[in-house]
Coordinates of C-alpha atoms in Angstrom, one line a residue:
X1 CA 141.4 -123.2 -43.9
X2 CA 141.6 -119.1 -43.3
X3 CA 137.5 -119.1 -43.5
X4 CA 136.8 -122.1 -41.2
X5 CA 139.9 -120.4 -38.5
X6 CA 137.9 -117.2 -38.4
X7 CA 134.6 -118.7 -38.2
X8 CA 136.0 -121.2 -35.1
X9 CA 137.4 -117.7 -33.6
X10 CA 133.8 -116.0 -34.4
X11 CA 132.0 -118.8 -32.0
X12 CA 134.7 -118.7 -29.4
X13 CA 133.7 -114.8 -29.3
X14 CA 130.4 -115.6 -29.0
X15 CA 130.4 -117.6 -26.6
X16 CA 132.3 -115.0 -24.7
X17 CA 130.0 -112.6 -25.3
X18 CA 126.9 -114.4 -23.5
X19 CA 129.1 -115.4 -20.5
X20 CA 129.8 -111.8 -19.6
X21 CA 126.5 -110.4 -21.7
X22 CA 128.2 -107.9 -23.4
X23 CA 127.0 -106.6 -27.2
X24 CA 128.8 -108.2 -30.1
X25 CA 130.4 -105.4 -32.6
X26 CA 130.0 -106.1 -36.6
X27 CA 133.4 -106.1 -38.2
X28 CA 132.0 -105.7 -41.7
X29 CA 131.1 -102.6 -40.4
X30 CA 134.3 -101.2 -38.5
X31 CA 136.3 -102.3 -42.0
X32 CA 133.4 -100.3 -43.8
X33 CA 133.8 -96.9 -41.8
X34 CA 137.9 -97.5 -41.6
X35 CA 137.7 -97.8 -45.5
X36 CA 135.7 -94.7 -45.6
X37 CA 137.2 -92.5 -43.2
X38 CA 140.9 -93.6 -45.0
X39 CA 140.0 -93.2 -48.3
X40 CA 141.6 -90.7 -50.9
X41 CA 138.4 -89.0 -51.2
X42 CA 138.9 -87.4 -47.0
X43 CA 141.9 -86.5 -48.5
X44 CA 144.0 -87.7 -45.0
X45 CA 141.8 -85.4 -42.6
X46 CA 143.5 -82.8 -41.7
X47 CA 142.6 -80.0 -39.5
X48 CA 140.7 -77.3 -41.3
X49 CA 140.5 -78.7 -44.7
X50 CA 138.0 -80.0 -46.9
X51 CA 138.6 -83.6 -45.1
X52 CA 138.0 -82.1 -42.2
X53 CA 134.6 -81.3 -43.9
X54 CA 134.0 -84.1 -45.2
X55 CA 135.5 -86.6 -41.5
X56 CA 132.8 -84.2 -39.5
X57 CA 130.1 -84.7 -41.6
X58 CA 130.7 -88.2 -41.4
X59 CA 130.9 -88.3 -38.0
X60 CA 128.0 -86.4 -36.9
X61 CA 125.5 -88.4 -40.1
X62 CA 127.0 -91.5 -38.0
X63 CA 125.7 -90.2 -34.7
X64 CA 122.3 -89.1 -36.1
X65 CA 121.8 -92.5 -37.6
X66 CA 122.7 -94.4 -34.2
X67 CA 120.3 -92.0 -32.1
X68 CA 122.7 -89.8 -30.5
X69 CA 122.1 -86.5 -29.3
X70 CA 124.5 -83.3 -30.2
X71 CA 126.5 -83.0 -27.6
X72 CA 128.8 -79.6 -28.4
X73 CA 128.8 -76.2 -28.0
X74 CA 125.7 -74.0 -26.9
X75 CA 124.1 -72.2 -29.4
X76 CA 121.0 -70.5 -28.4
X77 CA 120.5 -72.4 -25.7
X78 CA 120.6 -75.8 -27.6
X79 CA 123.9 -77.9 -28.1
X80 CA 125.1 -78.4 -31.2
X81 CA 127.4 -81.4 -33.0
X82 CA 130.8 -79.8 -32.7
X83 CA 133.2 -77.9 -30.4
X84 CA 134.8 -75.2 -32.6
X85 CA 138.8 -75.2 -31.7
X86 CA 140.4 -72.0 -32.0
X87 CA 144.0 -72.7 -33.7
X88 CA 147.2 -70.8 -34.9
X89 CA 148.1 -72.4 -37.8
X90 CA 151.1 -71.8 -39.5
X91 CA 152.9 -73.3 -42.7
X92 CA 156.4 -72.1 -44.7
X93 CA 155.9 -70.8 -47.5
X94 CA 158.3 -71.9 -50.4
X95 CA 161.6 -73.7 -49.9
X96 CA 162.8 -72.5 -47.0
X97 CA 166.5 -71.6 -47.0
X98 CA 169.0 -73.7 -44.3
X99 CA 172.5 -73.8 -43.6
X100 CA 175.5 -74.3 -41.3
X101 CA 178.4 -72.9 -41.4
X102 CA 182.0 -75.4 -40.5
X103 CA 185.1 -73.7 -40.2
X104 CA 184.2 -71.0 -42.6
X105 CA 182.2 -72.9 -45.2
X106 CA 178.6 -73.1 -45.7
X107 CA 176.6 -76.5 -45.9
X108 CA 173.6 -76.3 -47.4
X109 CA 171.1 -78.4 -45.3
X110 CA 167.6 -79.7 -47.7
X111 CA 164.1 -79.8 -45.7
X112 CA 163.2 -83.2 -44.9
X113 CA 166.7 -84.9 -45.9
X114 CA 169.2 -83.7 -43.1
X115 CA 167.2 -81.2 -41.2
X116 CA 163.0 -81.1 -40.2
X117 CA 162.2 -77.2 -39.6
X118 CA 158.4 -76.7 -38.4
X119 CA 156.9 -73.7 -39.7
X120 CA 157.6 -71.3 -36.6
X121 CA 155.2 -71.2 -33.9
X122 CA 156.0 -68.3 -31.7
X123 CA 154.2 -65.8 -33.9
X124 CA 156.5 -65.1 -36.7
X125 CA 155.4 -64.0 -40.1
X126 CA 159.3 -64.4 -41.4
X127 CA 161.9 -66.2 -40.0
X128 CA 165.5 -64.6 -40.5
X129 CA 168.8 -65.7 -38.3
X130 CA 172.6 -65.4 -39.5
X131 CA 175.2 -67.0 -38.2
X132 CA 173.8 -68.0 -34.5
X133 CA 176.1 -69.9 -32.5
X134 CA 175.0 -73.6 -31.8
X135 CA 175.5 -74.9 -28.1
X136 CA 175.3 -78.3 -27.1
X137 CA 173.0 -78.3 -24.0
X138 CA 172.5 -82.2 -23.4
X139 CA 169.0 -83.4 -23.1
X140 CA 167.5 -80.0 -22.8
X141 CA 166.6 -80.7 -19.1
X142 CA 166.0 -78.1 -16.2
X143 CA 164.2 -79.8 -13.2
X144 CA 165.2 -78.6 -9.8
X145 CA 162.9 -81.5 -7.5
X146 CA 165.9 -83.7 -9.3
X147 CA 168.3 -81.3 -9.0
X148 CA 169.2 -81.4 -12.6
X149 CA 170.3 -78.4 -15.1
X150 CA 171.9 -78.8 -18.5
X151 CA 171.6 -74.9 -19.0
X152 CA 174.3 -74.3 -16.4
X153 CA 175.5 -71.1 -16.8
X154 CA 174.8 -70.2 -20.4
X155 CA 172.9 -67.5 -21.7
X156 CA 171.0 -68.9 -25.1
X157 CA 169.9 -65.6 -26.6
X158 CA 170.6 -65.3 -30.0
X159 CA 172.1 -68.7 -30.3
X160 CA 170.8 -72.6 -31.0
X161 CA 170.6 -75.1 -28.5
X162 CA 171.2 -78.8 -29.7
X163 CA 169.8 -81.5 -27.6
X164 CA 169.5 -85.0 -27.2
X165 CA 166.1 -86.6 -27.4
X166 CA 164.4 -88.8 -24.1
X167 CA 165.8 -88.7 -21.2
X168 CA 169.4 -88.8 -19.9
X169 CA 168.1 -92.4 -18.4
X170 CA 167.6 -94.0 -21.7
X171 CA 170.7 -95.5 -22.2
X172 CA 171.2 -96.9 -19.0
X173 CA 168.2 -97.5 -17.6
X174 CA 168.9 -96.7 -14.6
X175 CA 169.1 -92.9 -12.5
X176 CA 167.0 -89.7 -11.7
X177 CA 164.2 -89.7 -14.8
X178 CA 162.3 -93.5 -14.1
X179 CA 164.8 -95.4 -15.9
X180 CA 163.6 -96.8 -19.0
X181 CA 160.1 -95.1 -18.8
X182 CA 160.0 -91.8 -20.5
X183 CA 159.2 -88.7 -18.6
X184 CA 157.3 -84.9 -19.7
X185 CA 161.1 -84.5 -20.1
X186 CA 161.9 -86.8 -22.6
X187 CA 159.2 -85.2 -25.0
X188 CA 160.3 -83.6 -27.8
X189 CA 157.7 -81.1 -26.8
X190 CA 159.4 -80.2 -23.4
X191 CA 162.9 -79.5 -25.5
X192 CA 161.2 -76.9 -27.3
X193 CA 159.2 -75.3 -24.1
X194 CA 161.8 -75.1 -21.9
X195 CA 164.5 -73.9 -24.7
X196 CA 162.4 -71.1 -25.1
X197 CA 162.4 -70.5 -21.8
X198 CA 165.8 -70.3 -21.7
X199 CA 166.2 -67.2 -24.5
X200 CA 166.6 -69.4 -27.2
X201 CA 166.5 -68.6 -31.0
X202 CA 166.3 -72.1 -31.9
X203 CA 166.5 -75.7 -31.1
X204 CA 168.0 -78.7 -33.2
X205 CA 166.9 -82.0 -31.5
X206 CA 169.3 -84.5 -32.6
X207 CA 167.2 -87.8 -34.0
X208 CA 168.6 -91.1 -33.2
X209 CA 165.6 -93.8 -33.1
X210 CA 165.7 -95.8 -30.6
X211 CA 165.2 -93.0 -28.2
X212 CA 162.6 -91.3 -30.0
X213 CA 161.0 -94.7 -31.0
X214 CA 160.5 -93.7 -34.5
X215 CA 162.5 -93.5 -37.3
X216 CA 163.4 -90.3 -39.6
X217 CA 160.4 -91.0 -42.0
X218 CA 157.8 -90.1 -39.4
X219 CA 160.0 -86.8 -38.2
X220 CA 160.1 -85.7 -41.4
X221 CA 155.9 -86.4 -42.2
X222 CA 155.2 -84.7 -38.7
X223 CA 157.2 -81.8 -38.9
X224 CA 157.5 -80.0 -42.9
X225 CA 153.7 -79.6 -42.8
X226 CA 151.6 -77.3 -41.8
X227 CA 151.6 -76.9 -37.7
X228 CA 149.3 -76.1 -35.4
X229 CA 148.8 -74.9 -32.0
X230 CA 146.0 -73.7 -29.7
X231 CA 146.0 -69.6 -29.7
X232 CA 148.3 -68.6 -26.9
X233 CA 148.7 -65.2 -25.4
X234 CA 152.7 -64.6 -25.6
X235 CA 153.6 -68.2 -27.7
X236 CA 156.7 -67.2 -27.8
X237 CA 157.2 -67.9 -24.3
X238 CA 156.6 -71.4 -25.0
X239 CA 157.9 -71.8 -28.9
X240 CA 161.6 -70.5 -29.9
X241 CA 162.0 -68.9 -33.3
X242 CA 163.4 -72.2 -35.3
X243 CA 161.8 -75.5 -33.9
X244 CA 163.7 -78.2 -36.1
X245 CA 165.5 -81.6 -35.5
X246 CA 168.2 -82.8 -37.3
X247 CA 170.0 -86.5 -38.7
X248 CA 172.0 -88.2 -36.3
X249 CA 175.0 -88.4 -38.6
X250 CA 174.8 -84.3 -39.1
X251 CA 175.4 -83.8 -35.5
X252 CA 177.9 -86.4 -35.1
X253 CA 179.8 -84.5 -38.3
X254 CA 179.3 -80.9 -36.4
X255 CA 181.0 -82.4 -33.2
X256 CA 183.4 -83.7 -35.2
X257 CA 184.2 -80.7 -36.9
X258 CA 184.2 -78.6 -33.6
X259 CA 187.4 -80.8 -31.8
X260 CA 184.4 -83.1 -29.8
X261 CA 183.4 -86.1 -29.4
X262 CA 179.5 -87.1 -29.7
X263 CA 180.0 -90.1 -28.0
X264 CA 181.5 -89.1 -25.1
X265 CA 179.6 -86.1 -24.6
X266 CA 176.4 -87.7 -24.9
X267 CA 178.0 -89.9 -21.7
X268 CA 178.4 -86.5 -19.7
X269 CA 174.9 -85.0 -20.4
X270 CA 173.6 -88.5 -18.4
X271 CA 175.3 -86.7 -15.3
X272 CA 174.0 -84.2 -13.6
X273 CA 177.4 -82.8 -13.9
X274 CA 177.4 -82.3 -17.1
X275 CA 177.7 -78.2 -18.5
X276 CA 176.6 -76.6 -21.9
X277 CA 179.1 -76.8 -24.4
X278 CA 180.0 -74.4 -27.6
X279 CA 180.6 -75.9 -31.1
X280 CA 183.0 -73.3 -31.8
X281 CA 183.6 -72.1 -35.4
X282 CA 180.0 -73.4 -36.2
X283 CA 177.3 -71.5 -36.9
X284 CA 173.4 -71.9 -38.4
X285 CA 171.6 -69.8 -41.1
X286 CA 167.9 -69.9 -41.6
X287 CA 165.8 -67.8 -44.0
X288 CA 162.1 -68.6 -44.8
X289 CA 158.3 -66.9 -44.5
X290 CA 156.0 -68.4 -42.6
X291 CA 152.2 -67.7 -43.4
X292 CA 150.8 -67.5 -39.7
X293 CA 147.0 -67.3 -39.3
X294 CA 143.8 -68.1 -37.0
X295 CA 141.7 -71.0 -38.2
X296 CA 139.1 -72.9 -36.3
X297 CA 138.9 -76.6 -36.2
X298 CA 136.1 -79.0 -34.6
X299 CA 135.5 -81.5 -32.0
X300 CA 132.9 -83.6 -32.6
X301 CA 130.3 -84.5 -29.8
X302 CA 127.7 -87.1 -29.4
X303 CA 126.2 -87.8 -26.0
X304 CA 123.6 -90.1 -24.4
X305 CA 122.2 -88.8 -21.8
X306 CA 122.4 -90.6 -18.1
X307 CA 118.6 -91.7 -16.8
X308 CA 119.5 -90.5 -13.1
X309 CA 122.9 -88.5 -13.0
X310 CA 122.7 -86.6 -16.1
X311 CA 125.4 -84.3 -15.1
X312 CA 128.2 -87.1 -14.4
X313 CA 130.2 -88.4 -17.8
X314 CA 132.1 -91.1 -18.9
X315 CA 133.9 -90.2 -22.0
X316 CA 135.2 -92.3 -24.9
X317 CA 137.9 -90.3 -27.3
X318 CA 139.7 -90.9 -29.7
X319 CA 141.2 -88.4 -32.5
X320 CA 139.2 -88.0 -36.4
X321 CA 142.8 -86.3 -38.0
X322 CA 145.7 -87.2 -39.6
X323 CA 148.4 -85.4 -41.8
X324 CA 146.4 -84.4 -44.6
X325 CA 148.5 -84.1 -47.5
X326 CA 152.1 -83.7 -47.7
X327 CA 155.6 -84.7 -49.3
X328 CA 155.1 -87.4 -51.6
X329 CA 156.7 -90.6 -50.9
X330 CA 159.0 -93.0 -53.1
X331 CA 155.8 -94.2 -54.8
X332 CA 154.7 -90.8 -55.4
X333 CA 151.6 -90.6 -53.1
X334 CA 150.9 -87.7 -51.1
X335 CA 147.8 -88.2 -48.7
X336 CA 148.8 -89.7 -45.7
X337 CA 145.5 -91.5 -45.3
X338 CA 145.5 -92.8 -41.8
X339 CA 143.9 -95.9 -41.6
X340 CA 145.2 -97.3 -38.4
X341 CA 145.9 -93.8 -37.0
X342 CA 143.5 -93.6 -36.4
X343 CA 140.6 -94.5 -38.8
X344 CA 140.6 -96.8 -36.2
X345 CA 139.9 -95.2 -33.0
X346 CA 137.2 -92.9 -34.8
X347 CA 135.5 -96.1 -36.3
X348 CA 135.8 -97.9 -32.5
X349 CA 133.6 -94.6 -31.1
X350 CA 130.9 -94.7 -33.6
X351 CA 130.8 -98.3 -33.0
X352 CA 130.8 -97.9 -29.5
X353 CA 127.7 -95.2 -29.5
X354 CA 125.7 -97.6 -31.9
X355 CA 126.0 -100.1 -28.7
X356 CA 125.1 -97.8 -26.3
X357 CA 122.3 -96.3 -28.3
X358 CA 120.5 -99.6 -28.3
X359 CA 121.2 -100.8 -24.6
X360 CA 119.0 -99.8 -22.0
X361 CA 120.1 -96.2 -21.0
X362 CA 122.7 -96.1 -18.3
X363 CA 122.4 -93.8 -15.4
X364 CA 125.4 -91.4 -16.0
X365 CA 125.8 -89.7 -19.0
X366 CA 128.1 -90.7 -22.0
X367 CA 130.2 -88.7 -24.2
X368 CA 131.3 -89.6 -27.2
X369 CA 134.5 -87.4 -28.3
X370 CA 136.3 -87.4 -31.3
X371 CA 138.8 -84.8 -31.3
X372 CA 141.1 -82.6 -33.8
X373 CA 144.7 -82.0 -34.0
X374 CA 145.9 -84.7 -32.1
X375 CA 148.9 -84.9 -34.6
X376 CA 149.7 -81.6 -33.9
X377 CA 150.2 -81.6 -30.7
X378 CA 146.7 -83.5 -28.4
X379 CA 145.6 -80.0 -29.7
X380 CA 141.6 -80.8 -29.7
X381 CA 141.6 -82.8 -26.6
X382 CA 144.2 -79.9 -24.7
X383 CA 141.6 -77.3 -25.4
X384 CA 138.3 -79.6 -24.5
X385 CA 140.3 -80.3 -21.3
X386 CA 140.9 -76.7 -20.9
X387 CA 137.5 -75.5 -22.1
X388 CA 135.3 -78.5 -21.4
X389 CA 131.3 -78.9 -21.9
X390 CA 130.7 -81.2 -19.3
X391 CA 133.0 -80.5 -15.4
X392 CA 136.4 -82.2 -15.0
X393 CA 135.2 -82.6 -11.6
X394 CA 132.0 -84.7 -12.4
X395 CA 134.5 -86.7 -15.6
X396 CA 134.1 -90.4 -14.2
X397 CA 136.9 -91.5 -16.3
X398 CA 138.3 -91.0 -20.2
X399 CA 138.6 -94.1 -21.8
X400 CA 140.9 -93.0 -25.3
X401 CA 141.1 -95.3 -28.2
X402 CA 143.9 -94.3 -30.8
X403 CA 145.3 -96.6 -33.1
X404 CA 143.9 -100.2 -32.1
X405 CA 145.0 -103.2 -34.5
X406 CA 142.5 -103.9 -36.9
X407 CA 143.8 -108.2 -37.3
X408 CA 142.3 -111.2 -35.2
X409 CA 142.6 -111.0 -31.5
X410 CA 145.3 -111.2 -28.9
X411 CA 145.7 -113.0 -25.7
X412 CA 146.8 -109.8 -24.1
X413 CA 146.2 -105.9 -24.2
X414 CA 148.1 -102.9 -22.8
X415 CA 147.3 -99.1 -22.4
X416 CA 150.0 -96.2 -23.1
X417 CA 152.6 -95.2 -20.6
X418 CA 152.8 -97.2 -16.9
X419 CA 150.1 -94.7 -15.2
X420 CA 149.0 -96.3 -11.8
X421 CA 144.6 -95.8 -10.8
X422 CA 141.5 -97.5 -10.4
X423 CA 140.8 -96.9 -14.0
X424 CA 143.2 -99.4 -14.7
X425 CA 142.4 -101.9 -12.4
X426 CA 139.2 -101.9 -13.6
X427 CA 139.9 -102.8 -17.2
X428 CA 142.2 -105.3 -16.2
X429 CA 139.4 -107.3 -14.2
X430 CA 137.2 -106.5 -16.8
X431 CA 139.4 -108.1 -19.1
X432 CA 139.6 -111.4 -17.2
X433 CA 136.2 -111.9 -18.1
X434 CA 137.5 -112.6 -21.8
X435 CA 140.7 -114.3 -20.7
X436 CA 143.0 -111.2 -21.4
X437 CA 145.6 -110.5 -19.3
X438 CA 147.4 -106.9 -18.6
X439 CA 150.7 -106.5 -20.1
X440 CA 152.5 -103.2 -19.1
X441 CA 153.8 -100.8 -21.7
X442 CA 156.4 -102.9 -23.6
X443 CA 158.0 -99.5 -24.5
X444 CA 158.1 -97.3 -21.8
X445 CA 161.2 -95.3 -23.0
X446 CA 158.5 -94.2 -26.5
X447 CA 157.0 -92.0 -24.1
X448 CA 153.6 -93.0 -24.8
X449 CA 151.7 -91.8 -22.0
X450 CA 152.4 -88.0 -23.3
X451 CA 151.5 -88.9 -27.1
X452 CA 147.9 -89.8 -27.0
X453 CA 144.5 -87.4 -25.7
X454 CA 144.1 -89.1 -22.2
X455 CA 147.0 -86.8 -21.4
X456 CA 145.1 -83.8 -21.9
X457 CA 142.9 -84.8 -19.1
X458 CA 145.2 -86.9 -16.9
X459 CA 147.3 -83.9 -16.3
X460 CA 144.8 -82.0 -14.8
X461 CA 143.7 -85.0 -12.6
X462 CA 140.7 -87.3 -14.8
X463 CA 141.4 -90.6 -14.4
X464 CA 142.2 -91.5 -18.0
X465 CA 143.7 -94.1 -20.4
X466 CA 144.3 -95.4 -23.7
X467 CA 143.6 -98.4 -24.8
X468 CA 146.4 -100.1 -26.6
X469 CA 145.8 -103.7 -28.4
X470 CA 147.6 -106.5 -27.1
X471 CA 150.5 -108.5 -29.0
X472 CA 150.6 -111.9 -27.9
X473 CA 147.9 -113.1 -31.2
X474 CA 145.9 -116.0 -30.5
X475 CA 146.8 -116.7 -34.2
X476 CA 151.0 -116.2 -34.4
X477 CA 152.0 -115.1 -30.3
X478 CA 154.2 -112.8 -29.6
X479 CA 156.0 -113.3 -32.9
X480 CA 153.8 -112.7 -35.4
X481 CA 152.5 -109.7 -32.8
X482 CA 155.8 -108.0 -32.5
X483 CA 156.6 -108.5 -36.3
X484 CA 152.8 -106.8 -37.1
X485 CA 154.2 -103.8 -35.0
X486 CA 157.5 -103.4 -35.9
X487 CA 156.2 -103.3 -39.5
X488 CA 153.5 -101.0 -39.1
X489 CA 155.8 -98.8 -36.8
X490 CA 158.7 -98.6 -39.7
X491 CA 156.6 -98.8 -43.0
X492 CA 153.2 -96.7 -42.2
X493 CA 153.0 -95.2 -39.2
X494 CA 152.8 -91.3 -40.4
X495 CA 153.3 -92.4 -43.7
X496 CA 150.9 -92.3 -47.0
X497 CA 151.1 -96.2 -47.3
X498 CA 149.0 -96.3 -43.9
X499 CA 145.8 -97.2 -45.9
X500 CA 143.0 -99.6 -45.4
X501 CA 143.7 -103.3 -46.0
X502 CA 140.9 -105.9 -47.7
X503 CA 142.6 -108.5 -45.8
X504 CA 141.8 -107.2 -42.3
X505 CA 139.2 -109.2 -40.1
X506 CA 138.8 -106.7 -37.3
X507 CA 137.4 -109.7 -35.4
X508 CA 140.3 -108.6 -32.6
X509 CA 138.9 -104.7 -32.8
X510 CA 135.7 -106.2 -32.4
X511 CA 136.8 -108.4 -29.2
X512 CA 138.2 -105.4 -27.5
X513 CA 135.2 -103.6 -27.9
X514 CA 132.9 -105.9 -25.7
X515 CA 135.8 -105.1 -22.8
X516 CA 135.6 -101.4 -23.5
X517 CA 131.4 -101.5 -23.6
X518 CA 131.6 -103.6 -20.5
X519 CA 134.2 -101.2 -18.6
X520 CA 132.5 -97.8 -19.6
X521 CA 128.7 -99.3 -19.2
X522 CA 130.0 -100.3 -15.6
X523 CA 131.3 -97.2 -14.9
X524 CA 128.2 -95.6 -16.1
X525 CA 125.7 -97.4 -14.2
X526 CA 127.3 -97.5 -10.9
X527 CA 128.4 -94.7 -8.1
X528 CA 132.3 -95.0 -8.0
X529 CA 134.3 -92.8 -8.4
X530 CA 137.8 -93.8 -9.8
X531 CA 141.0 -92.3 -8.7
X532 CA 144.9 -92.4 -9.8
X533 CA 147.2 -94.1 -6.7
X534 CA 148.0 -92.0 -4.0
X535 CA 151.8 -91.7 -5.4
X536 CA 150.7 -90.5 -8.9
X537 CA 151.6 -86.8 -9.8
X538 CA 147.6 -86.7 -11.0
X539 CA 146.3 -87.5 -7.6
X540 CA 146.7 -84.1 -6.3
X541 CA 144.7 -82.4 -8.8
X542 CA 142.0 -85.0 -8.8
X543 CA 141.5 -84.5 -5.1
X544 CA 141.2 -80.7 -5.8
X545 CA 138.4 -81.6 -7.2
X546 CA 136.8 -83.8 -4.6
X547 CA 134.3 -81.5 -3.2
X548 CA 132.2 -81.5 -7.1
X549 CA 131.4 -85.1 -6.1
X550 CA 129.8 -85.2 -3.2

């Protein structure tokens, strides 16, 4: 019954595909080049190791067979397959030695159990603090165009800052940061930024999921690695010393300890009233090395060039890496091999330049970007948008592809985030042509929008999205859609057990992929120019860039 379901579902996609005449995309081989790039042997692909070797070559042998050209950094006077990425790298080295200190006794805190310390980032070749004294400063916040400061009179030098993750909306819904929706503010990376800002030695973001959207498992995979960051001038101006979040139930123990309530203070950081406050009698300890160094990474980049406006791009992304190897889980495995993140966003773009390859060639050029370091940070994509090959100004669109479900199709589809532009209107009439229908963001408050590479370029005004799979399944609704998610999202996502699957038909991958080759061939054969809506915070910096596309 499975085989005849699939092959009923196989001629219902066919028979799309003639209506709106788009290519049709081979599963076998999407499954083939997830299985591949997921595999033991690329040893999770992470940034400047041998999977990184081993993804690139991969990559660009993929591009060469489909016809591509290099489309990469200069090298006399010819481009070559890659981008090379500049990036400070830095790992602990050893166990690294954590504590607090409760009314004059020590608690030992273990890596990865209570507390997640990131190797430090602000240039330190040894990390060394004694008795710092922790202040609560709310949700980390300083915007002035809201009127809002949680830093209210306290001077952070030398001490800790503990913060709440998201926004002080979250919990209510309702106020100053978009309700529900996350903003830059509710990003764990903004905590860190503007605490350093502030003087800080240190920041312990408190981890409660629901408001970061994922659960302790994935904090502790992303953050006892190695990290990585592009190479900044003074970093320390954007990374405090320590960088670590901590278990819900340690904080609420501190607070405890210190004569306050977490509760009710987590209630007075959602006002603007709201001023830091001292954990008196508690201080934290932190002793470790750090082995801080220079490495260089690699885009990839294949391009087809446009028959009659060579120097105007559409660009598909998505990111090659993953977390490489780390901490083994309960099983014992160690290599997070990312099959869904994102195996199958890398798989989608080599798919995607097969298509294009073999069309008649469009009249704008195409890029086809698979960045680094996205786990790190959008690292590859943040220094492509601030070092690009091809103008910003002359970027039709990005259209980023990160994580796409790899089971039968959906009635629906979303992007990340509730971003506003033409981009997005186009996909969504593009979309009707296949019976899909738009459904916004069902988790605004994850703060999507700021986790995937189309931010890299949205924030300096390219019309951009990413492409999110839909949930409603033809085969199962909404119910077996959400239960596929909520599964994935507590048992793999940034875990080793996200590995490639026999059982996957990719035939609703392979139904997405006629929307995204209709949407980005469109774009590439015609003369518009998409824009974001005239309230967006990107519009302004688009239109700065107006006069390159004339």
């Amino acid at each position: 019954m499975k085989r005849l379901a699939l092959s009923v579902l196989a001629l219902s996609i066919s028979a799309a595909v003639m209506a709106v005449d788009a290519p049709s995309f081979d599963t076998h081989r999407l499954s083939t080049d997830v299985k591949t790039l997921s595999s033991d042997a690329f040893e999770g692909r992470g940034p400047a190791t041998a999977g990184e070797t081993k993804t690139i070559d991969y990559l660009i042998a993929q591009y060469k067979a489909a016809g591509l050209q290099p489309g990469g950094d200069l090298k006399n006077g010819k481009r070559t397959w890659t981008q090379a990425v500049p990036l400070q790298r830095a790992e602990i080295t050893g166990t690294p030695s954590l504590s607090l200190k409760v009314d004059g006794k020590a608690q030992v805190l273990t890596q990865g159990e209570q507390i997640a310390v990131r190797a430090a980032m602000d240039g330190s070749k040894a990390v060394s603090i004694t008795d710092a004294p922790l202040v609560f400063v709310g949700y980390g916040v300083k915007a002035p165009e809201r009127n809002w400061d949680d830093f209210k009179g306290v001077d952070l030098h030398g001490k800790i800052a503990v913060v709440l993750i998201n926004d002080p909306d979250f919990e209510t819904g309702v106020g100053d940061f978009g309700g529900k929706a996350m903003t830059y503010y509710g990003r764990w990376t903004y905590k860190y930024e503007e605490a350093a800002r502030q003087g800080a030695a240190g920041v312990l973001i408190v981890h409660e999921t629901e408001p970061a959207s994922y659960g302790w498992a994935t904090v502790k995979n992303s953050n006892t690695n190695a990290m990585f960051d592009i190479v900044r001038d003074k970093p320390s101006a954007v990374h405090p010393q320590v960088e670590a979040w901590i278990q819900r139930d340690v904080a609420v123990d501190l607070f405890k300890h210190a004569g306050l309530d977490f509760e009710a203070l987590k209630k007075q950081a959602q006002t603007r009233e709201f001023k830091p406050v001292v954990l008196k009698g508690e201080t934290f300890s932190a002793n470790y090395k750090v082995d801080s160094k220079v490495i260089t990474s690699h885009n990839v980049v294949g391009r087809i060039e446009g028959s009659k406006r060579p120097d105007e791009t559409v660009i598909y992304s998505a990111h090659w890496d993953h977390l490489g190897v780390g901490a083994p889980d309960a099983k014992g495995d160690r290599i997070y091999n990312g099959a869904v993140d994102n195996g199958t966003g890398t798989a989608a773009l080599i798919e995607l330049a097969r298509a294009f390859k073999k069309a008649p060639k469009s009249e704008r050029s195409i890029v086809f970007l698979n960045v680094t370091a996205e786990e790190k940070g959008l690292l590859g994509s943040e220094y492509y948008a601030a070092n690009p090959l091809y103008p910003l100004g002359k970027t039709v669109g990005v259209i980023n592809l990160d994580a796409l479900d790899p089971h039968g199709p959906a009635r629906n589809f979303t992007i990340s985030g509730s971003a506003k532009l033409d981009l997005l209107d186009e996909l969504i009439a593009t979309a009707k042509k296949w019976d899909l229908v738009y459904s916004p963001d069902p988790k605004p408050e994850a703060g999507h929008f700021f986790r995937s590479d189309h931010f890299s370029f949205a924030k300096r005004g390219v019309p951009a999205i990413s492409f999110d799979s839909g949930n409603d399944w033809v085969d199962g609704g909404l119910a077996a859609g959400k239960a596929a998610e909520d599964e994935y999202t507590d048992k793999h996502y940034h875990q080793p057990s996200d590995e490639w699957e026999a059982s996957w038909p990719f035939t609703g991958m392979a139904r997405d992929l006629q929307i995204l080759y209709t949407l980005g061939s469109d774009l590439a054969n015609s003369n518009t120019w998409p824009n974001w809506s005239k309230d967006s915070e990107f519009r302004a910096a688009r239109d700065a860039s107006a006069s390159e596309r004339k």
